[in-house]
Coordinates of C-alpha atoms in Angstrom, one line a residue:
Chain A
X1 CA 22.3 -36.6 -3.5
X2 CA 20.5 -35.9 -0.5
X3 CA 17.5 -34.0 -1.1
X4 CA 17.4 -30.3 -0.5
X5 CA 15.3 -28.7 1.8
X6 CA 13.7 -25.8 3.3
X7 CA 14.8 -25.3 6.9
X8 CA 13.1 -22.6 7.7
X9 CA 10.8 -19.7 6.4
X10 CA 11.3 -15.9 7.6
X11 CA 8.7 -13.1 7.1
X12 CA 11.5 -10.4 7.8
X13 CA 10.4 -6.5 7.5
X14 CA 13.1 -4.1 6.1
X15 CA 12.6 -0.6 7.6
X16 CA 16.0 1.0 7.4
X17 CA 15.3 2.1 10.7
X18 CA 16.1 -1.1 12.3
X19 CA 19.8 -1.1 10.9
X20 CA 20.0 2.5 11.7
X21 CA 19.4 2.1 15.2
X22 CA 21.6 -0.9 15.7
X23 CA 24.5 1.1 14.4
X24 CA 26.6 -1.6 13.0
X25 CA 30.0 -0.3 11.2
X26 CA 28.7 -0.6 7.7
X27 CA 26.2 2.3 8.3
X28 CA 27.4 5.5 8.0
X29 CA 24.4 6.9 10.3
X30 CA 24.4 7.2 13.7
X31 CA 21.2 6.8 16.2
X32 CA 20.4 6.8 19.9
X33 CA 18.7 3.5 19.5
X34 CA 14.8 3.0 19.0
X35 CA 12.3 0.3 17.6
X36 CA 13.6 -2.3 20.1
X37 CA 10.8 -4.6 20.0
X38 CA 11.7 -5.3 16.5
X39 CA 15.3 -5.5 16.9
X40 CA 15.1 -7.6 20.0
X41 CA 12.9 -10.0 18.0
X42 CA 15.2 -10.1 15.2
X43 CA 18.3 -10.9 17.5
X44 CA 16.3 -13.7 18.7
X45 CA 15.5 -15.0 15.6
X46 CA 19.1 -14.7 14.3
X47 CA 20.2 -16.6 17.3
X48 CA 18.0 -19.4 16.3
X49 CA 19.0 -19.4 12.7
X50 CA 22.7 -19.8 14.0
X51 CA 21.7 -23.0 15.4
X52 CA 20.3 -24.3 12.2
X53 CA 22.5 -25.9 9.8
X54 CA 22.0 -24.0 6.4
X55 CA 23.6 -23.4 3.1
X56 CA 22.2 -20.3 1.7
X57 CA 19.4 -17.4 2.2
X58 CA 17.1 -17.0 -0.5
X59 CA 15.1 -13.4 -0.2
X60 CA 12.4 -12.2 -2.3
X61 CA 12.2 -8.2 -2.1
X62 CA 9.7 -5.8 -2.9
X63 CA 12.5 -3.1 -3.6
X64 CA 13.8 -4.9 -6.5
X65 CA 10.8 -4.1 -8.7
X66 CA 10.8 -5.5 -12.3
X67 CA 7.8 -5.2 -14.7
X68 CA 9.2 -7.7 -17.3
X69 CA 9.5 -10.8 -15.3
X70 CA 11.1 -12.1 -12.3
X71 CA 14.8 -11.6 -12.3
X72 CA 17.5 -13.3 -10.1
X73 CA 21.2 -12.1 -9.1
X74 CA 23.6 -13.7 -11.2
X75 CA 27.0 -12.8 -10.3
X76 CA 28.8 -14.2 -7.3
X77 CA 29.8 -11.4 -5.3
X78 CA 28.3 -7.7 -5.0
X79 CA 30.1 -4.7 -3.0
X80 CA 29.1 -1.4 -3.1
X81 CA 27.0 1.2 -1.1
X82 CA 23.2 1.1 -0.6
X83 CA 21.7 4.4 0.2
X84 CA 17.9 4.3 0.8
X85 CA 16.3 6.8 -1.6
X86 CA 13.3 7.6 0.8
X87 CA 15.3 7.5 4.1
X88 CA 19.1 8.3 3.1
X89 CA 19.3 10.2 6.5
X90 CA 19.3 6.7 8.0
X91 CA 20.6 4.0 5.7
X92 CA 23.9 4.5 3.9
X93 CA 25.3 0.9 4.4
X94 CA 28.4 -0.3 2.7
X95 CA 28.0 -4.2 1.9
X96 CA 30.3 -7.0 0.5
X97 CA 28.0 -9.9 -0.1
X98 CA 28.0 -13.2 -1.7
X99 CA 25.5 -14.8 -4.2
X100 CA 24.9 -18.6 -4.6
X101 CA 24.8 -18.4 -8.1
X102 CA 24.4 -22.4 -9.0
X103 CA 21.2 -22.0 -6.9
X104 CA 20.1 -18.8 -8.6
X105 CA 20.4 -20.3 -11.7
X106 CA 18.7 -23.7 -10.8
X107 CA 15.6 -21.7 -9.4
X108 CA 15.4 -19.5 -12.4
X109 CA 15.4 -22.5 -14.6
X110 CA 12.7 -24.3 -12.6
X111 CA 10.7 -21.0 -12.9
X112 CA 11.1 -20.6 -16.6
X113 CA 10.1 -24.4 -16.8
X114 CA 6.7 -23.3 -15.0
X115 CA 6.3 -20.6 -17.8
X116 CA 7.2 -17.5 -15.3
X117 CA 9.0 -15.0 -17.3
X118 CA 12.6 -14.8 -15.7
X119 CA 16.0 -13.0 -16.5
X120 CA 19.4 -13.2 -14.8
X121 CA 21.1 -10.3 -13.6
X122 CA 24.6 -9.9 -14.4
X123 CA 25.5 -6.5 -14.4
X124 CA 28.6 -6.0 -12.0
X125 CA 27.4 -2.5 -11.3
X126 CA 23.8 -3.1 -10.0
X127 CA 23.1 -2.1 -6.7
X128 CA 21.5 -4.7 -4.5
X129 CA 18.3 -3.0 -3.2
X130 CA 18.0 -1.8 0.7
X131 CA 15.5 -4.7 1.4
X132 CA 17.7 -7.3 0.8
X133 CA 20.5 -5.6 2.6
X134 CA 18.3 -4.8 5.7
X135 CA 16.6 -8.1 6.4
X136 CA 19.9 -10.1 5.5
X137 CA 21.9 -7.8 8.0
X138 CA 19.3 -8.4 10.9
X139 CA 19.0 -12.1 10.4
X140 CA 22.7 -12.9 9.6
X141 CA 24.7 -9.9 10.8
X142 CA 28.0 -11.7 9.9
X143 CA 27.2 -12.3 6.4
X144 CA 28.4 -15.7 6.6
X145 CA 26.2 -17.3 4.2
X146 CA 25.7 -16.9 0.4
X147 CA 22.3 -15.4 -0.6
X148 CA 20.2 -15.4 -3.5
X149 CA 17.6 -12.2 -4.1
X150 CA 14.6 -12.7 -6.2
X151 CA 12.9 -9.5 -7.8
X152 CA 9.3 -8.8 -7.2
X153 CA 7.3 -8.7 -10.6
X154 CA 4.7 -6.1 -9.9
X155 CA 1.8 -8.4 -10.8
X156 CA -0.8 -6.7 -8.2
X157 CA -0.5 -3.2 -9.7
X158 CA -0.4 -4.5 -13.5
X159 CA -3.3 -7.0 -13.1
X160 CA -4.7 -8.0 -9.8
X161 CA -3.9 -9.2 -6.4
X162 CA -5.3 -12.4 -7.6
X163 CA -2.9 -12.7 -10.2
X164 CA -0.1 -12.1 -8.0
X165 CA -1.2 -14.9 -5.7
X166 CA -1.3 -17.2 -8.7
X167 CA 2.1 -16.1 -9.9
X168 CA 4.0 -16.0 -6.6
X169 CA 2.6 -19.4 -5.8
X170 CA 3.8 -21.0 -9.1
X171 CA 7.0 -19.3 -8.3
X172 CA 7.2 -20.4 -4.8
X173 CA 6.7 -24.0 -6.0
X174 CA 9.5 -23.7 -8.7
X175 CA 11.9 -22.5 -6.2
X176 CA 11.0 -25.4 -3.7
X177 CA 11.7 -27.9 -6.7
X178 CA 15.0 -26.3 -7.5
X179 CA 16.2 -26.3 -3.7
X180 CA 14.9 -30.0 -3.6
X181 CA 17.4 -30.8 -6.4
X182 CA 20.1 -28.9 -5.5
X183 CA 20.7 -31.0 -2.4
X184 CA 21.0 -27.7 -0.2
X185 CA 19.7 -26.6 2.9
X186 CA 17.8 -23.1 2.6
X187 CA 16.4 -20.3 4.6
X188 CA 13.9 -18.6 2.8
X189 CA 13.2 -14.9 3.6
X190 CA 10.0 -12.8 2.6
X191 CA 11.1 -9.3 3.2
X192 CA 8.2 -6.8 3.9
X193 CA 6.0 -5.0 6.4
X194 CA 2.3 -6.0 6.6
X195 CA 0.2 -2.8 6.7
X196 CA 2.2 -0.3 4.7
X197 CA 0.8 3.3 5.3
X198 CA 3.7 5.7 6.4
X199 CA 3.7 9.1 7.8
X200 CA 4.8 11.8 5.4
X201 CA 6.5 13.6 8.1
X202 CA 9.4 12.4 10.3
X203 CA 10.3 13.5 13.7
X204 CA 13.5 15.7 14.2
X205 CA 15.0 12.7 15.9
X206 CA 13.5 9.7 13.7
X207 CA 14.6 7.2 16.7
X208 CA 12.5 9.4 19.4
X209 CA 10.0 6.7 20.2
X210 CA 7.4 9.1 21.9
X211 CA 6.5 9.8 18.4
X212 CA 6.1 6.3 17.0
X213 CA 2.8 4.6 16.6
X214 CA 0.6 2.8 13.9
X215 CA -0.6 5.0 11.3
X216 CA -4.6 4.2 12.1
X217 CA -6.2 1.7 14.1
X218 CA -7.4 -0.2 11.1
X219 CA -4.2 -1.3 10.3
X220 CA -3.3 -2.4 13.6
X221 CA -6.8 -4.8 13.4
X222 CA -5.9 -6.0 10.1
X223 CA -2.1 -6.8 11.0
X224 CA -3.5 -8.5 14.2
X225 CA -5.9 -10.5 12.4
X226 CA -3.0 -12.0 10.1
X227 CA -0.8 -12.4 13.0
X228 CA -3.4 -14.5 15.1
X229 CA -4.0 -16.7 11.8
X230 CA 0.0 -16.9 11.5
X231 CA -0.1 -18.2 15.2
X232 CA -2.9 -20.7 14.6
X233 CA -1.0 -22.1 11.3
X234 CA -3.7 -21.0 8.7
X235 CA -1.3 -20.0 6.4
X236 CA -3.6 -20.8 3.3
X237 CA -6.3 -18.3 4.9
X238 CA -3.9 -15.8 5.4
X239 CA -3.3 -15.8 1.5
X240 CA -7.0 -16.4 0.8
X241 CA -7.6 -13.0 2.7
X242 CA -4.7 -11.1 1.3
X243 CA -6.3 -9.4 -1.6
X244 CA -8.6 -7.6 1.2
X245 CA -5.9 -7.3 3.4
X246 CA -3.6 -5.6 0.8
X247 CA -6.2 -3.2 -0.4
X248 CA -7.3 -2.3 3.0
X249 CA -4.0 -1.6 4.6
X250 CA -1.7 -0.7 1.4
X251 CA 0.3 -3.7 2.7
X252 CA 3.4 -4.5 1.5
X253 CA 2.2 -8.0 0.9
X254 CA 1.5 -6.5 -2.8
X255 CA 5.0 -7.5 -3.8
X256 CA 4.3 -11.1 -3.4
X257 CA 7.1 -12.1 -0.8
X258 CA 4.8 -13.9 1.9
X259 CA 2.8 -15.6 -0.9
X260 CA 6.1 -16.6 -2.6
X261 CA 7.4 -18.3 0.6
X262 CA 4.2 -19.8 1.9
X263 CA 3.9 -21.4 -1.5
X264 CA 7.3 -22.9 -1.3
X265 CA 6.7 -24.4 1.7
X266 CA 3.5 -25.9 0.6
X267 CA 1.2 -23.5 2.8
X268 CA 2.3 -24.9 6.3
X269 CA -0.5 -25.6 8.9
X270 CA 1.8 -25.7 11.8
X271 CA 1.9 -22.4 14.0
X272 CA 4.4 -19.6 13.0
X273 CA 6.9 -18.3 15.7
X274 CA 6.2 -14.7 16.4
X275 CA 9.1 -12.9 17.3
X276 CA 7.7 -9.4 17.5
X277 CA 5.4 -6.6 16.3
X278 CA 5.9 -3.1 16.0
X279 CA 5.3 0.0 14.0
X280 CA 7.8 2.0 11.9
X281 CA 6.9 5.5 10.6
X282 CA 3.6 4.1 11.0
X283 CA 3.6 0.8 8.9
X284 CA 3.0 -2.5 10.7
X285 CA 5.9 -4.8 10.9
X286 CA 5.8 -8.3 12.3
X287 CA 9.0 -10.8 12.7
X288 CA 7.8 -14.2 11.9
X289 CA 9.4 -17.9 11.3
X290 CA 7.9 -21.1 9.7
X291 CA 10.1 -23.8 11.2
X292 CA 9.1 -27.1 9.6
X293 CA 11.1 -29.2 12.3
X294 CA 8.5 -30.2 14.8
X295 CA 11.5 -30.7 17.5
X296 CA 12.9 -27.3 17.1
X297 CA 9.7 -25.3 16.7
X298 CA 9.2 -22.9 19.7
X299 CA 6.4 -21.0 21.0
X300 CA 8.3 -17.4 21.2
X301 CA 5.6 -14.7 22.0
Chain B
X1 CA 13.8 39.0 -8.1
X2 CA 13.0 40.1 -11.4
X3 CA 10.5 43.0 -12.4
X4 CA 7.5 41.0 -12.7
X5 CA 8.0 38.9 -9.8
X6 CA 7.5 36.1 -12.2
X7 CA 10.0 33.5 -13.0
X8 CA 11.5 33.3 -16.5
X9 CA 11.0 29.7 -17.9
X10 CA 12.5 29.5 -21.4
X11 CA 10.8 26.2 -21.9
X12 CA 9.5 22.9 -20.8
X13 CA 10.3 19.7 -21.8
X14 CA 8.4 16.4 -21.2
X15 CA 10.4 13.0 -21.9
X16 CA 10.3 9.6 -21.0
X17 CA 12.2 7.7 -18.3
X18 CA 13.1 4.5 -19.8
X19 CA 17.0 3.9 -20.7
X20 CA 16.8 2.8 -24.3
X21 CA 17.2 6.1 -25.9
X22 CA 20.5 6.7 -23.9
X23 CA 21.7 2.7 -23.9
X24 CA 20.3 1.4 -27.0
X25 CA 19.2 4.0 -29.5
X26 CA 20.2 1.9 -32.3
X27 CA 18.1 -1.2 -31.3
X28 CA 14.9 0.3 -33.4
X29 CA 14.0 3.2 -35.6
X30 CA 12.0 4.2 -32.7
X31 CA 14.3 4.5 -30.2
X32 CA 16.6 6.5 -32.5
X33 CA 14.0 8.8 -32.9
X34 CA 13.6 9.3 -29.7
X35 CA 17.2 10.0 -29.2
X36 CA 17.3 12.6 -32.0
X37 CA 14.5 14.4 -30.1
X38 CA 16.6 14.5 -27.0
X39 CA 19.4 15.6 -29.1
X40 CA 17.2 18.2 -30.5
X41 CA 16.4 19.5 -26.9
X42 CA 19.8 19.5 -25.8
X43 CA 20.9 21.6 -28.8
X44 CA 18.1 24.3 -27.7
X45 CA 19.3 24.2 -24.0
X46 CA 22.8 24.8 -25.1
X47 CA 21.6 27.8 -27.4
X48 CA 19.1 29.1 -24.6
X49 CA 20.6 31.4 -21.7
X50 CA 19.4 29.0 -19.2
X51 CA 20.9 29.2 -15.8
X52 CA 19.2 25.9 -14.5
X53 CA 17.6 23.0 -15.3
X54 CA 14.8 21.7 -13.0
X55 CA 13.8 18.1 -13.2
X56 CA 10.6 16.8 -11.8
X57 CA 10.9 12.9 -12.2
X58 CA 8.0 10.1 -11.8
X59 CA 10.7 7.5 -11.0
X60 CA 12.1 9.2 -8.1
X61 CA 9.3 8.5 -5.5
X62 CA 9.4 9.9 -2.1
X63 CA 7.4 9.4 1.3
X64 CA 8.5 12.1 3.5
X65 CA 7.3 15.1 1.9
X66 CA 9.4 16.3 -1.3
X67 CA 12.8 15.5 -1.5
X68 CA 15.4 18.0 -3.4
X69 CA 18.6 17.0 -4.8
X70 CA 21.3 19.0 -3.2
X71 CA 24.5 17.3 -3.8
X72 CA 26.7 19.7 -5.7
X73 CA 28.6 16.9 -7.5
X74 CA 26.6 13.5 -7.8
X75 CA 28.5 10.9 -9.0
X76 CA 27.9 7.2 -9.5
X77 CA 27.2 4.4 -11.8
X78 CA 23.4 3.5 -12.1
X79 CA 21.8 0.4 -13.3
X80 CA 18.1 0.0 -14.2
X81 CA 16.2 -2.6 -12.3
X82 CA 14.4 -4.1 -15.4
X83 CA 16.9 -3.1 -17.9
X84 CA 20.0 -3.8 -16.4
X85 CA 21.2 -6.0 -19.6
X86 CA 21.4 -2.7 -21.5
X87 CA 24.5 -1.4 -19.8
X88 CA 25.4 0.9 -17.0
X89 CA 24.8 4.4 -16.7
X90 CA 28.0 6.2 -15.0
X91 CA 26.8 9.9 -14.4
X92 CA 28.7 13.3 -12.8
X93 CA 26.1 15.5 -12.3
X94 CA 26.4 19.5 -11.2
X95 CA 23.5 20.4 -8.8
X96 CA 22.5 23.8 -8.2
X97 CA 22.7 23.7 -4.2
X98 CA 21.7 27.4 -3.6
X99 CA 18.5 26.7 -5.7
X100 CA 17.9 23.5 -3.9
X101 CA 18.1 24.8 -0.3
X102 CA 15.8 27.9 -1.6
X103 CA 13.5 25.3 -2.9
X104 CA 13.1 23.5 0.1
X105 CA 12.5 26.9 2.0
X106 CA 9.8 28.0 -0.4
X107 CA 8.3 24.2 -0.3
X108 CA 8.0 24.8 3.4
X109 CA 6.8 28.6 3.5
X110 CA 3.9 27.1 1.4
X111 CA 3.0 24.5 3.9
X112 CA 4.7 21.5 2.2
X113 CA 6.9 18.9 4.0
X114 CA 10.3 19.0 2.0
X115 CA 14.0 18.1 2.5
X116 CA 17.0 18.3 0.5
X117 CA 19.1 15.2 0.1
X118 CA 22.8 15.6 -0.2
X119 CA 24.6 12.2 0.1
X120 CA 27.3 10.7 -1.8
X121 CA 26.2 7.6 -3.4
X122 CA 22.5 8.5 -3.2
X123 CA 20.5 6.4 -6.2
X124 CA 19.6 9.1 -8.6
X125 CA 16.7 7.3 -10.5
X126 CA 16.7 6.2 -13.9
X127 CA 14.4 8.9 -15.5
X128 CA 16.7 11.4 -14.2
X129 CA 20.0 10.0 -15.3
X130 CA 18.4 9.5 -18.8
X131 CA 17.3 12.9 -18.9
X132 CA 20.4 15.0 -17.6
X133 CA 22.6 12.5 -19.6
X134 CA 21.2 13.1 -22.7
X135 CA 20.2 16.8 -22.2
X136 CA 23.1 18.2 -20.6
X137 CA 25.9 15.8 -21.1
X138 CA 28.6 18.2 -20.4
X139 CA 27.0 19.6 -17.3
X140 CA 27.1 23.0 -18.6
X141 CA 24.1 24.0 -16.8
X142 CA 23.6 23.1 -13.1
X143 CA 20.4 21.1 -12.4
X144 CA 18.1 20.5 -9.4
X145 CA 15.9 17.1 -9.4
X146 CA 12.6 16.9 -7.6
X147 CA 10.9 13.8 -6.3
X148 CA 7.6 12.6 -6.9
X149 CA 5.7 12.0 -3.6
X150 CA 3.8 8.7 -3.8
X151 CA 0.8 9.8 -1.4
X152 CA 1.0 13.5 -3.0
X153 CA -2.3 14.5 -4.9
X154 CA -3.2 17.4 -7.0
X155 CA -3.1 20.3 -4.6
X156 CA 0.1 19.1 -3.1
X157 CA 1.4 18.8 -6.6
X158 CA 0.4 22.4 -7.6
X159 CA 1.9 23.7 -4.5
X160 CA 5.2 22.3 -5.2
X161 CA 5.0 23.9 -8.8
X162 CA 4.5 27.1 -7.0
X163 CA 7.2 26.6 -4.7
X164 CA 9.3 26.3 -7.7
X165 CA 8.1 29.4 -9.3
X166 CA 8.6 31.2 -6.3
X167 CA 12.4 30.3 -6.0
X168 CA 13.1 30.8 -9.6
X169 CA 11.7 34.2 -9.7
X170 CA 13.7 35.0 -6.5
X171 CA 17.0 33.7 -7.6
X172 CA 16.3 35.6 -10.9
X173 CA 17.3 32.2 -12.7
X174 CA 16.1 31.5 -16.4
X175 CA 15.1 28.0 -16.4
X176 CA 14.4 24.9 -18.8
X177 CA 12.0 22.9 -16.5
X178 CA 11.6 19.0 -17.6
X179 CA 9.1 16.5 -16.8
X180 CA 10.3 13.0 -16.9
X181 CA 7.3 10.6 -17.3
X182 CA 5.8 7.8 -19.8
X183 CA 2.3 9.0 -21.4
X184 CA 0.5 5.5 -21.2
X185 CA 3.0 3.6 -18.9
X186 CA 1.8 -0.1 -19.6
X187 CA 4.8 -2.0 -20.8
X188 CA 5.0 -5.5 -22.2
X189 CA 5.7 -8.0 -19.3
X190 CA 7.5 -10.3 -21.6
X191 CA 11.1 -9.5 -23.3
X192 CA 10.5 -8.4 -26.7
X193 CA 12.5 -7.7 -30.1
X194 CA 13.1 -3.8 -29.8
X195 CA 12.3 -3.8 -33.6
X196 CA 8.8 -5.1 -32.8
X197 CA 8.2 -2.5 -30.1
X198 CA 5.0 -0.9 -30.3
X199 CA 2.5 0.7 -28.1
X200 CA 0.9 -1.9 -25.6
X201 CA -2.7 -1.3 -26.9
X202 CA -4.9 0.9 -29.4
X203 CA -6.6 2.2 -26.6
X204 CA -3.4 3.4 -25.0
X205 CA -2.3 4.6 -28.3
X206 CA -5.6 6.7 -29.0
X207 CA -5.0 8.4 -25.9
X208 CA -1.6 9.0 -26.1
X209 CA -2.1 10.8 -29.5
X210 CA -5.1 12.9 -28.2
X211 CA -2.7 14.1 -25.3
X212 CA -0.1 14.9 -27.8
X213 CA -2.7 17.1 -29.7
X214 CA -3.3 18.9 -26.7
X215 CA 0.6 19.3 -26.3
X216 CA 1.1 20.2 -29.7
X217 CA -1.7 23.1 -29.2
X218 CA 0.1 24.0 -26.2
X219 CA -3.2 23.4 -24.2
X220 CA -1.0 22.5 -20.9
X221 CA -3.7 23.7 -18.5
X222 CA -6.3 21.8 -20.5
X223 CA -4.1 18.8 -20.0
X224 CA -3.6 19.7 -16.1
X225 CA -7.5 19.4 -15.8
X226 CA -7.5 16.1 -17.6
X227 CA -4.7 14.4 -15.4
X228 CA -7.6 12.4 -13.4
X229 CA -9.0 10.9 -16.4
X230 CA -5.6 10.3 -18.1
X231 CA -4.6 8.2 -14.7
X232 CA -7.7 6.5 -15.0
X233 CA -7.6 5.6 -18.5
X234 CA -3.8 4.8 -19.3
X235 CA -1.7 4.6 -16.1
X236 CA -0.9 1.6 -14.1
X237 CA -2.4 2.2 -10.9
X238 CA 1.0 2.5 -9.2
X239 CA 0.5 6.0 -7.6
X240 CA -2.5 7.9 -6.4
X241 CA -2.4 10.2 -9.7
X242 CA -0.9 11.3 -12.7
X243 CA 0.9 14.1 -11.6
X244 CA 3.3 15.5 -13.9
X245 CA 0.9 17.8 -16.0
X246 CA -0.4 19.4 -12.5
X247 CA 3.5 20.1 -11.6
X248 CA 4.3 21.2 -15.2
X249 CA 1.3 23.7 -15.6
X250 CA 1.9 25.0 -12.1
X251 CA 5.7 25.6 -12.5
X252 CA 5.4 27.1 -16.0
X253 CA 1.8 29.0 -15.5
X254 CA -1.3 27.6 -15.2
X255 CA -2.9 28.6 -18.9
X256 CA -2.8 27.6 -22.4
X257 CA -0.7 30.2 -24.0
X258 CA 2.3 28.1 -25.3
X259 CA 3.9 26.9 -28.4
X260 CA 3.8 23.2 -28.3
X261 CA 6.0 20.7 -30.5
X262 CA 6.3 17.0 -30.6
X263 CA 9.5 16.3 -31.4
X264 CA 8.8 12.4 -31.3
X265 CA 6.3 9.7 -30.0
X266 CA 7.5 6.2 -30.0
X267 CA 6.9 2.7 -28.1
X268 CA 9.4 2.1 -25.1
X269 CA 8.6 -1.6 -24.2
X270 CA 4.9 -0.9 -25.0
X271 CA 4.7 2.5 -22.7
X272 CA 4.1 5.9 -24.4
X273 CA 7.4 7.6 -25.0
X274 CA 7.1 11.3 -26.2
X275 CA 9.7 14.1 -26.4
X276 CA 7.8 17.3 -26.3
X277 CA 8.7 21.1 -25.9
X278 CA 6.4 23.9 -24.7
X279 CA 7.4 27.3 -24.9
X280 CA 5.7 30.1 -23.2
X281 CA 3.8 32.2 -26.3
X282 CA 2.5 35.7 -26.7
X283 CA 0.6 34.7 -29.8
X284 CA -2.2 33.0 -28.4
X285 CA -5.5 33.3 -30.9
X286 CA -7.6 33.3 -27.8
X287 CA -9.7 30.3 -28.8
X288 CA -8.5 28.3 -25.6
X289 CA -9.9 27.6 -22.2
X290 CA -8.1 29.2 -19.3
X291 CA -6.7 32.3 -21.3
X292 CA -9.5 34.6 -20.0
X293 CA -8.7 38.0 -18.4
X294 CA -10.6 37.9 -15.1
X295 CA -13.2 35.7 -14.0
X296 CA -13.9 37.4 -10.9
X297 CA -14.5 41.1 -12.5
X298 CA -15.8 41.8 -15.9
X299 CA -13.4 44.3 -17.4
X300 CA -14.8 44.9 -20.9
X301 CA -13.3 43.1 -24.1
X302 CA -10.5 40.8 -23.5
X303 CA -7.0 42.2 -23.3
X304 CA -5.2 39.2 -22.1
X305 CA -2.6 38.7 -25.0
X306 CA 0.1 40.7 -23.4
X307 CA -0.1 38.6 -20.3
X308 CA -1.2 35.3 -21.1
X309 CA -1.9 33.6 -18.0
X310 CA -4.0 33.9 -14.9
X311 CA -3.1 36.0 -11.8

């Protein structure tokens, strides 16, 4: 069997505002648009993914928060409505998705062999989190690829950012091994923002872009520092500085997604493709892609 | 509005958010005791003349101010993120929409950002589902659920409690108020045999038992004052502060004049789960802090037992 491989790794933030702004038929809320810098960036990355041959998307989400180990979706189909608990006015999305259970189980087994506490999620009433839905919708609006969702084990809160780095890196290694043995071509997705301080008030018209800006300049400077390192191919350094970054900007990197993804890709030293950066209700969001193929890697922005 | 312009709060309940007492009460003796304590509370609610059950849930975090559940008939099947293997939690709750909208108004009047949520399929959190399923299984009494804003600290949380008092007083509704929260909240990070469940550490257990002493003595305001210490000592730092005692005290009355009763205290996957009731009392012996008459103007010998709270 041909060895499986990771064909791309995407940092894909999941503010539900972006789906709301797109007005897809699956979402009940209606908008007049907004956040175009991110949405157009997502559209360009989605077009790139269309040109890549792959079998499944594996997504690590901070909105399936587990305290007892790392959990994996373990049923072939989920169909329900995802309502964002924080922004229900924006996101009430009817989803119908397929899961690559074989790949999910293989990654779970590999993680268990690494000593990571794991659990398969096989309750048919389980509601898939809105981070998964948002990132997957924006990267693949046709939903024509099966996914695997991996939960975020809350190591940063329970122990420390350093423990999270150790655990998420080990999980990434295990997932990479399982992907290689599966023979499948896989897109990895870390679903989260960078800086993550929200405004606690919302504009009367949420998509009123005259009200949108980063929460404070410090968050912006930190975000730009991280983005610059991504551009330079310094992924190992991004992880090294992550404890400070996470603490200083309340960054959503605390969930472990980017660490997991870069760990699975062996901490690449090639530049990340940057597709856009914009704030959403004060948080900092970058869309980035690590393309391991030298022939198709682009300088996007 | 009642005669005293103060709400009539029949009693308060402090209970844990974990699903074991609802889904697997027979898995361990401790879970069974917690379930029995919930059932005792249910019985007391049924025997009371409560018009509303008002829930403040620490497992419903919000960002845009304070969210208030207002959907008159909230129906869904909930599954917990961690304990999905214990089963599903179908629910069909009846919310007091009139109260919810007035609560929003009173929050805003006191300077808080607040909004009601009235959406089919809104994900009501595990803690609220467990509490309402066990305390009010037949929907005999309408409920309302308040979120816990993840950025809110002491003053904001206390003002939220005062907005609840305003609303209850305005509507003349007799209330049972419920806080859904663990005591110590550190769980084991491995799957365990429920029969071997225990509090995660001796330190957590010691702190929990001291908190329970305070509850048992009815010293709610003292616990409110200790909240920052409690947060530092036995709470995993997921949010900025331990807020339940602030909200409960601000809602029920910021004093120590209560009859407390600890109905159960058990481990829930390592965390401290307790079911406690607090009933406003007129029988204080006057030996507690915060039950003084007036600390601005000395009015002679104390004569506070008819009042039982600071104005």
